[in-house]
Short mmCIF file of C-alpha atoms in Angstrom, two decimals:
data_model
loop_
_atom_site.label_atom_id
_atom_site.label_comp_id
_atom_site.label_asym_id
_atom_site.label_seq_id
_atom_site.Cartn_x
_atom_site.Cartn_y
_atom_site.Cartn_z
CA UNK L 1 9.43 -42.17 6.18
CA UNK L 2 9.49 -38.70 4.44
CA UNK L 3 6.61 -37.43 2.47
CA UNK L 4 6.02 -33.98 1.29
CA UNK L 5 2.99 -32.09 2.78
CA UNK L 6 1.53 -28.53 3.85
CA UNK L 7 0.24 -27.31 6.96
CA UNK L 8 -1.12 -23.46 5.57
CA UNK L 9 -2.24 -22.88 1.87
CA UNK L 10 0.57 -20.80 -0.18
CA UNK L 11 3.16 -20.43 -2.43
CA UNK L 12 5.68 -23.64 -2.94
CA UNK L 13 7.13 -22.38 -0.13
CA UNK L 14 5.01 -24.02 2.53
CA UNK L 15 5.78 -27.43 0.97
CA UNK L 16 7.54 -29.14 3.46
CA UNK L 17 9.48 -32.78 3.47
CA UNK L 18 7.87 -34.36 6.79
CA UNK L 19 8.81 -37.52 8.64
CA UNK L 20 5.73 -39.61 9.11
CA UNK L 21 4.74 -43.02 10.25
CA UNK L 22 4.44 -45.61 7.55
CA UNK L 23 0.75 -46.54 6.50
CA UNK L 24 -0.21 -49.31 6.74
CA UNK L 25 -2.75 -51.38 3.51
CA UNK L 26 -6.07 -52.63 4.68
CA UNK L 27 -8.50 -54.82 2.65
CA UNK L 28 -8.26 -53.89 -0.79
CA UNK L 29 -5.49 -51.66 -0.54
CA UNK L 30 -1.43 -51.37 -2.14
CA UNK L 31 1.23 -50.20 -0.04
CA UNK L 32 3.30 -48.85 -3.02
CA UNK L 33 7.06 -47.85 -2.17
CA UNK L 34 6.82 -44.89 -4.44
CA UNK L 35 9.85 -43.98 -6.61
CA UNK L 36 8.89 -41.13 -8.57
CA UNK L 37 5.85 -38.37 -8.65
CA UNK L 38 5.09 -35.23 -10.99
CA UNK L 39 3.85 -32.18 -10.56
CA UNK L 40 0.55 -31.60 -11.81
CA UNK L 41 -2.11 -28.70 -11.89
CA UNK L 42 -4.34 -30.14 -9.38
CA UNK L 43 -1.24 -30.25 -7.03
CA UNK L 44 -0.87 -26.54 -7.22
CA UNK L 45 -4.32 -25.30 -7.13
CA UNK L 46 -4.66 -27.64 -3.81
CA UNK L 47 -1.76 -25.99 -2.27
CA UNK L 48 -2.47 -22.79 -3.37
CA UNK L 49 -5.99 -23.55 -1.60
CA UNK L 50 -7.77 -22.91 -4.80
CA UNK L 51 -9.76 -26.53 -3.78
CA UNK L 52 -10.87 -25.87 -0.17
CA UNK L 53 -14.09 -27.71 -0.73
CA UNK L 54 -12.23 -30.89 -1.80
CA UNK L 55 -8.82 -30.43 -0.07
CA UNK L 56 -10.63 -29.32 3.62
CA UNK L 57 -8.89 -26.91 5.73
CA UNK L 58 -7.48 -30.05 7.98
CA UNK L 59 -3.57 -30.20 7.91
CA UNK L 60 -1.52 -31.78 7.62
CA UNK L 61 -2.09 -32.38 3.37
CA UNK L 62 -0.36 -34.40 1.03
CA UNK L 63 1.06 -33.44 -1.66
CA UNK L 64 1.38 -35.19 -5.14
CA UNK L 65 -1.14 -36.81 -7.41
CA UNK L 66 0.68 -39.47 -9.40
CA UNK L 67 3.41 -41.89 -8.55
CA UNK L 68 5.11 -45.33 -10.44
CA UNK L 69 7.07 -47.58 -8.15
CA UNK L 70 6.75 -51.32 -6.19
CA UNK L 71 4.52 -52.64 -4.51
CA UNK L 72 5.89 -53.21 -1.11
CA UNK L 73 2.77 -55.16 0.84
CA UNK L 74 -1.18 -55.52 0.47
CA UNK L 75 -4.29 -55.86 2.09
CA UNK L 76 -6.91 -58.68 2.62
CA UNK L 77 -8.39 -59.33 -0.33
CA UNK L 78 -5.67 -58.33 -3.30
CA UNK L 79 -5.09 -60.83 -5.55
CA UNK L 80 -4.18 -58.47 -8.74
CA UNK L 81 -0.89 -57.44 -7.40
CA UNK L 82 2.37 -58.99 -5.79
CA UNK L 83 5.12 -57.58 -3.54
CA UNK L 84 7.84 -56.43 -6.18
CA UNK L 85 5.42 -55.47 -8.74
CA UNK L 86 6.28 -52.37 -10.68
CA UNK L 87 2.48 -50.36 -10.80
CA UNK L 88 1.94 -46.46 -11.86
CA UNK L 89 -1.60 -45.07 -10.27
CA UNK L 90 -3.32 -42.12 -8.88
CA UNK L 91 -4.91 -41.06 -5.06
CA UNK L 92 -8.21 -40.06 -5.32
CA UNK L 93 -8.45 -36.26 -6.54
CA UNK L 94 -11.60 -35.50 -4.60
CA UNK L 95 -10.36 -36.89 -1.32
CA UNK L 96 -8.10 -35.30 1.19
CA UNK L 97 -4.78 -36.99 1.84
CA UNK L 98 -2.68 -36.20 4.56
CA UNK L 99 -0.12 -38.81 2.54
CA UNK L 100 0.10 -38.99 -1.47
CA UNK L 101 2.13 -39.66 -4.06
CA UNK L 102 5.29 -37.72 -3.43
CA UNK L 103 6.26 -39.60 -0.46
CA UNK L 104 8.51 -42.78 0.31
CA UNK L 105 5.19 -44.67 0.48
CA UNK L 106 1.41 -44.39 -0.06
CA UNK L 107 -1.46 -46.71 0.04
CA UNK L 108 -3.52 -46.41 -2.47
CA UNK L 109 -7.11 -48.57 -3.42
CA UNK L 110 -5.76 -51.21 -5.50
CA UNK L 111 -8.48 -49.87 -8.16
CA UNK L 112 -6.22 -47.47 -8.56
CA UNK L 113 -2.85 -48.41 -9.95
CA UNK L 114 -2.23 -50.71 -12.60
CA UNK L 115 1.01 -52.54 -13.45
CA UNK L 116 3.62 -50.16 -15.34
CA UNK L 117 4.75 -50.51 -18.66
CA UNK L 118 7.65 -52.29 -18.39
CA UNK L 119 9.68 -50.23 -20.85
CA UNK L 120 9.52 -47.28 -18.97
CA UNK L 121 11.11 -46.20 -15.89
CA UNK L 122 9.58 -45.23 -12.88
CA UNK L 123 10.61 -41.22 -13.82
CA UNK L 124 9.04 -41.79 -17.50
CA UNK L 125 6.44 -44.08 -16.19
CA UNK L 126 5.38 -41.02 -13.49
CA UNK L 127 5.33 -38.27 -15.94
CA UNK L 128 2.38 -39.86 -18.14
CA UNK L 129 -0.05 -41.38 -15.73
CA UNK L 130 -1.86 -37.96 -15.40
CA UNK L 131 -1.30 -36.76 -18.61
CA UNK L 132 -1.58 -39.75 -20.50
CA UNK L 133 -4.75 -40.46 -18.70
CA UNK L 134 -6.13 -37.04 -18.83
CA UNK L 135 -5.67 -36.68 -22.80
CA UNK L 136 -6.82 -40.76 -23.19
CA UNK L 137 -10.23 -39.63 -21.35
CA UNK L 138 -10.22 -36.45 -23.21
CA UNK L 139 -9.85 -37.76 -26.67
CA UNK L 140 -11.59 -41.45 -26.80
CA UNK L 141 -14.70 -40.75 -24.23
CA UNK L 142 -15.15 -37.10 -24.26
CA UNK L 143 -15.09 -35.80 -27.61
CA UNK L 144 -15.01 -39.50 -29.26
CA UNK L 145 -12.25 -37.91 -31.72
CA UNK L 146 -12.93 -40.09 -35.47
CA UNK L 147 -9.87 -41.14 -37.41
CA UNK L 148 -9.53 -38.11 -40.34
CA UNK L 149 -10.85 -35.57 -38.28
CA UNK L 150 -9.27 -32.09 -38.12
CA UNK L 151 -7.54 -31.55 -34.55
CA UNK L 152 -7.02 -28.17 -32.65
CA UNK L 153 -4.93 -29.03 -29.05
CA UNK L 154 -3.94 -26.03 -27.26
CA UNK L 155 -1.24 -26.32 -24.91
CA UNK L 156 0.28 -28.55 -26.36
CA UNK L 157 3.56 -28.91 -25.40
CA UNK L 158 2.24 -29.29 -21.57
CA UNK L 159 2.13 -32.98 -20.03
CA UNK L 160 -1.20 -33.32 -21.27
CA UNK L 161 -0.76 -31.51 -24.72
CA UNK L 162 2.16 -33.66 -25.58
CA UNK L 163 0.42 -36.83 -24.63
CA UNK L 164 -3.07 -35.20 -26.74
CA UNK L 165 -0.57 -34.83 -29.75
CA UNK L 166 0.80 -38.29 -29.55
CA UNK L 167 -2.65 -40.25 -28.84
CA UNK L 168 -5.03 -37.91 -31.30
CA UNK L 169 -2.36 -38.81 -33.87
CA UNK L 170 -1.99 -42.13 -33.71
CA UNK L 171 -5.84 -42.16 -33.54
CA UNK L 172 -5.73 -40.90 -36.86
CA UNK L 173 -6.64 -37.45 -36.30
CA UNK L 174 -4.94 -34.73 -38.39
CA UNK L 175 -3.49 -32.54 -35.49
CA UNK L 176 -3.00 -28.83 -35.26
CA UNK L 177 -1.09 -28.15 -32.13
CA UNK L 178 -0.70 -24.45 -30.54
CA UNK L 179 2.46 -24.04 -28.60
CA UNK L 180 5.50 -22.03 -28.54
CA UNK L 181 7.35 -21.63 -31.59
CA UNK L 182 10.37 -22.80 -29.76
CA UNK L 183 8.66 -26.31 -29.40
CA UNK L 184 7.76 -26.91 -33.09
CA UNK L 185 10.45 -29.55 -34.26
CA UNK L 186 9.23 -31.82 -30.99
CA UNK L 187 5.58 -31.53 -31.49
CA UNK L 188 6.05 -32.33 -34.75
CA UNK L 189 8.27 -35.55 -33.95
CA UNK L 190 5.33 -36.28 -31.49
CA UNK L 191 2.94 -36.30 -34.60
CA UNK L 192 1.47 -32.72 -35.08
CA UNK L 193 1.04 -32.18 -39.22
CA UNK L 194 1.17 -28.57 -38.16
CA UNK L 195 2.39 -26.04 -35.45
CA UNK L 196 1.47 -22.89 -34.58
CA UNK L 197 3.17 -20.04 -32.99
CA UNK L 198 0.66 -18.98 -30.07
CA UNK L 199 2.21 -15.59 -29.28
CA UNK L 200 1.33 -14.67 -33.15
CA UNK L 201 -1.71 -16.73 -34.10
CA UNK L 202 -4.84 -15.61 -33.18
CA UNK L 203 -7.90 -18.07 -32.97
CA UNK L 204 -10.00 -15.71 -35.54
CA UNK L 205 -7.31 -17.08 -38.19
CA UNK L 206 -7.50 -20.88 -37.65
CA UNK L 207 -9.58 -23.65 -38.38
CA UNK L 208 -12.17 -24.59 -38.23
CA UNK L 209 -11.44 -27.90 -35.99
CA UNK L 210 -13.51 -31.07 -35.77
CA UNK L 211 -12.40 -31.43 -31.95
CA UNK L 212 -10.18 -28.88 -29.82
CA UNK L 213 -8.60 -29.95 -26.95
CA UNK L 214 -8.02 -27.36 -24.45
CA UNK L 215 -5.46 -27.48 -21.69
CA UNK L 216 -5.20 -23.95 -20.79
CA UNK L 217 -8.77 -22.64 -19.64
CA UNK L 218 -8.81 -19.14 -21.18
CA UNK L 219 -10.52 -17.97 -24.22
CA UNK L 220 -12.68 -20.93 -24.24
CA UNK L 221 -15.48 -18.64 -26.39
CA UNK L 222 -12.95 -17.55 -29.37
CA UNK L 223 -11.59 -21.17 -29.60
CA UNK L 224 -15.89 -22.45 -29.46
CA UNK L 225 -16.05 -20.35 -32.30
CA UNK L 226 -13.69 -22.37 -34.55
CA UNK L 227 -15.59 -25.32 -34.28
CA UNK L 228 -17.02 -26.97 -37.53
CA UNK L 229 -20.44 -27.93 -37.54
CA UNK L 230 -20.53 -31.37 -35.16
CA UNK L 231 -17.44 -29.87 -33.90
CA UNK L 232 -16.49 -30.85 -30.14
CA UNK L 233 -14.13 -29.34 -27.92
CA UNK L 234 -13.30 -30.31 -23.97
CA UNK L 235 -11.46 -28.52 -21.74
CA UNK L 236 -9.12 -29.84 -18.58
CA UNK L 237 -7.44 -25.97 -17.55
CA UNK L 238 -10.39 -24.97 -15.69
CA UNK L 239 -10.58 -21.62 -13.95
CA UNK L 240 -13.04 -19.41 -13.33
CA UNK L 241 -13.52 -18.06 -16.63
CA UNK L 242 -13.62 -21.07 -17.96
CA UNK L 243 -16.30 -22.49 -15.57
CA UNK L 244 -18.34 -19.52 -17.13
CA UNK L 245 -17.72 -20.94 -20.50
CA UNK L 246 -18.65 -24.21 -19.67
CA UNK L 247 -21.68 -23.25 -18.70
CA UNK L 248 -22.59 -20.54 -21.37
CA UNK L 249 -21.99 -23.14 -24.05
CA UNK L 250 -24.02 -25.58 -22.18
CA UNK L 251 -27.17 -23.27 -22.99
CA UNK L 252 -26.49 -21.39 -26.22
CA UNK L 253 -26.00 -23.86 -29.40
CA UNK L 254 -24.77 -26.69 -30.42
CA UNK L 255 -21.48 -26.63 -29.51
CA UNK L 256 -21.16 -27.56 -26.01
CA UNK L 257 -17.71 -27.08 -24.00
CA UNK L 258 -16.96 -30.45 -22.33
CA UNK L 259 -15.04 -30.94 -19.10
CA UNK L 260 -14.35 -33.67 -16.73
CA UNK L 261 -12.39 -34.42 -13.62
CA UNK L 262 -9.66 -37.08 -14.76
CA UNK L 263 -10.00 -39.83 -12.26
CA UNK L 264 -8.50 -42.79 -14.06
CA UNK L 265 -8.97 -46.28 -12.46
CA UNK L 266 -7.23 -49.51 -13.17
CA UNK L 267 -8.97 -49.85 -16.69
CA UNK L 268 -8.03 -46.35 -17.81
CA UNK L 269 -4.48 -46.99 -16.78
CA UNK L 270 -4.23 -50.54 -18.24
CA UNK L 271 -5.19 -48.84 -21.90
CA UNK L 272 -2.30 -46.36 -21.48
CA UNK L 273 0.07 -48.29 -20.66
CA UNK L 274 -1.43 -50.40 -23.72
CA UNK L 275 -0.82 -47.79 -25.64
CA UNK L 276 2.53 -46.92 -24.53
CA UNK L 277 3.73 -50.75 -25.19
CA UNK L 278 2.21 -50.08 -28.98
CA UNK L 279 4.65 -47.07 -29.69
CA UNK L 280 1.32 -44.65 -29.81
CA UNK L 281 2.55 -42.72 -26.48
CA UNK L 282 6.33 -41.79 -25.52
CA UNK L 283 7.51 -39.94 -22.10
CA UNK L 284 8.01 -36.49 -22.67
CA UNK L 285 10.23 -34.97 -19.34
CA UNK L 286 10.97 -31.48 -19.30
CA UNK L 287 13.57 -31.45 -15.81
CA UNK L 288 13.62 -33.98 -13.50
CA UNK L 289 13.95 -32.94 -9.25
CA UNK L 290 14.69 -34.68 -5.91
CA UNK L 291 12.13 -34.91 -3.73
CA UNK L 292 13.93 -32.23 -0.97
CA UNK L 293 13.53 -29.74 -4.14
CA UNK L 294 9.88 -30.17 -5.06
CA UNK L 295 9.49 -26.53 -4.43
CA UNK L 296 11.57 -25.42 -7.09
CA UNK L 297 9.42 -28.16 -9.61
CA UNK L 298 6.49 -26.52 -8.08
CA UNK L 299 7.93 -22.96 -9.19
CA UNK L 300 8.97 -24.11 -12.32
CA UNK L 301 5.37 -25.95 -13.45
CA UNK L 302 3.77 -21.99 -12.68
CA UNK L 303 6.37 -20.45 -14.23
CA UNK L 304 5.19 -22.38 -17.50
CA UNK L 305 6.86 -22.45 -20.89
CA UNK L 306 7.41 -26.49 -20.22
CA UNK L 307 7.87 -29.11 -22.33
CA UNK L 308 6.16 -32.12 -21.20
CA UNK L 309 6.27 -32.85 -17.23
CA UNK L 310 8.02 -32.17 -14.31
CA UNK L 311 8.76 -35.24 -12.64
CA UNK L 312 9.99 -35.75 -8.58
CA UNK L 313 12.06 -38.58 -8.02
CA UNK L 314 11.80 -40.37 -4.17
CA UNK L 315 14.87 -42.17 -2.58
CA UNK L 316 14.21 -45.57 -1.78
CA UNK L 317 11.73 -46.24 0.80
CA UNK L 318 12.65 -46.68 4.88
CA UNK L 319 11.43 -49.14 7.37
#
């Protein structure tokens, strides 16, 4: 079977399409034929080998976080699942894979994948189970956002910063969103009340904000600043500077800087797709690739200025 990996840390150009053996499910395990994958942050920064102390310096690695396709086979001990079942789920970020998501196949624990929404397709299904999980975990758990409240995401017309629009609106939050003027008319079909031109707006002229939710991980201090009192803000574009920021906050006031590692199991999963079946959360695809050309959706995700996700599709999985 073919599944995309990388033998040396680098640009996208050590991403290779690699013939492998087929894995095989043990107890408690999915053997998902995998029809579609996106590209994510955490796929990048692994490559790049910005995550050594996760990733390991063993090759080969996998590449691909996400996926949405069929179950093909499972282990001892699955009863959740059937062969033919459409499911959307995530490897484990913290472990090394020398196999993921964009691949013909991938076993995954069946704790995490869920059934898919059945409205979607496997390409729409694949480009929200990061970002709709990510902004989900951001929003309800992190900074607990409260119908009424005044919200501040940046980013927003990212994967995650369209999905943060759609859920913080429909949670009843009144939503600023920070974006390229060029995406204004979509963010506001998404739900923002109002958009603002990034390249022109400063943060010293906005808000204040109840809750910000960052996706880009720079500035967190000037943006910490434009919280109201009881404000909360969380962060998922970490970087160095941002690690700083995280930490700063965590001593000085009030208003801490919240992050987490988006790790969604079956549960998390369940309420997007929940959530997508309720009209609250939509698909929002900026290009769409074949697998062979995941290093040009790999270019394209750092070259930024996207709206929504890039999304890989797989051919149907060999013997």
């Amino acid at each position: 079977m073919k599944a995309v990996q990388i033998t040396s840390f680098g640009t996208a150009d050590v991403l290779r399409v690699n013939e492998v053996d087929r894995p095989v499910p043990g107890s408690g395990e999915v053997l998902v034929s995998v029809e579609a994958s996106s590209v994510n942050g955490h796929d990048v920064i692994v490559r790049a080998g910005e995550l050594k102390l996760v990733s390991g310096r063993r090759f080969p690695i996998g590449v691909g976080l996400d996926f949405a396709g069929v179950v093909a086979a499972t282990g001892a001990g699955v009863e959740a699942y059937r062969v033919g079942d459409r499911v959307w789920g995530m490897v484990h970020p913290r472990q090394r894979h020398s196999v993921a998501g964009a691949a013909e196949y991938v076993v995954v624990s069946a704790d995490r994948i869920s059934h898919a929404p059945a409205d979607l397709s496997s390409v729409e299904a694949a480009s929200l189970v990061v970002a709709g999980a990510t902004a989900l975990i951001a929003l309800r758990d992190s900074v607990r956002l409260v119908s009424g409240e005044k919200v501040l995401v940046r980013g927003a017309a990212g994967g995650v910063g369209t999905a943060a629009v759609q859920l913080a609106h429909a949670m009843g939050g009144q939503v600023t969103a920070l974006a390229r003027d060029r995406h204004a008319k979509i963010l506001t079909d998404l739900g923002a009340d109002e958009v603002l031109d990034y390249g022109s707006t400063t943060s010293d002229r906005i808000g204040p904000f109840d809750v910000i939710v960052d996706t880009v991980g720079t500035e967190l201090h000037c943006y910490r600043g434009r919280l109201a009192k009881g404000g909360r803000m969380v962060t998922v574009g970490l970087s160095p500077s941002a690690i700083a920021a995280i930490a700063a906050s965590s001593v000085h006031g009030s208003r801490r800087i919240r992050t987490f590692s988006a790790n969604p199991e079956t549960p998390v999963l369940r309420d997007v797709a929940d959530r997508v079946t309720s009209g609250a959360l939509r698909p929002v695809i900026d290009s769409v690739y074949p697998l062979a050309d995941i290093a040009a959706a790999h270019r394209a995700f750092e070259r930024g200025g996207v709206v929504g996700k890039h999304v890989v599709t797989v051919p149907r999985g060999s013997v």
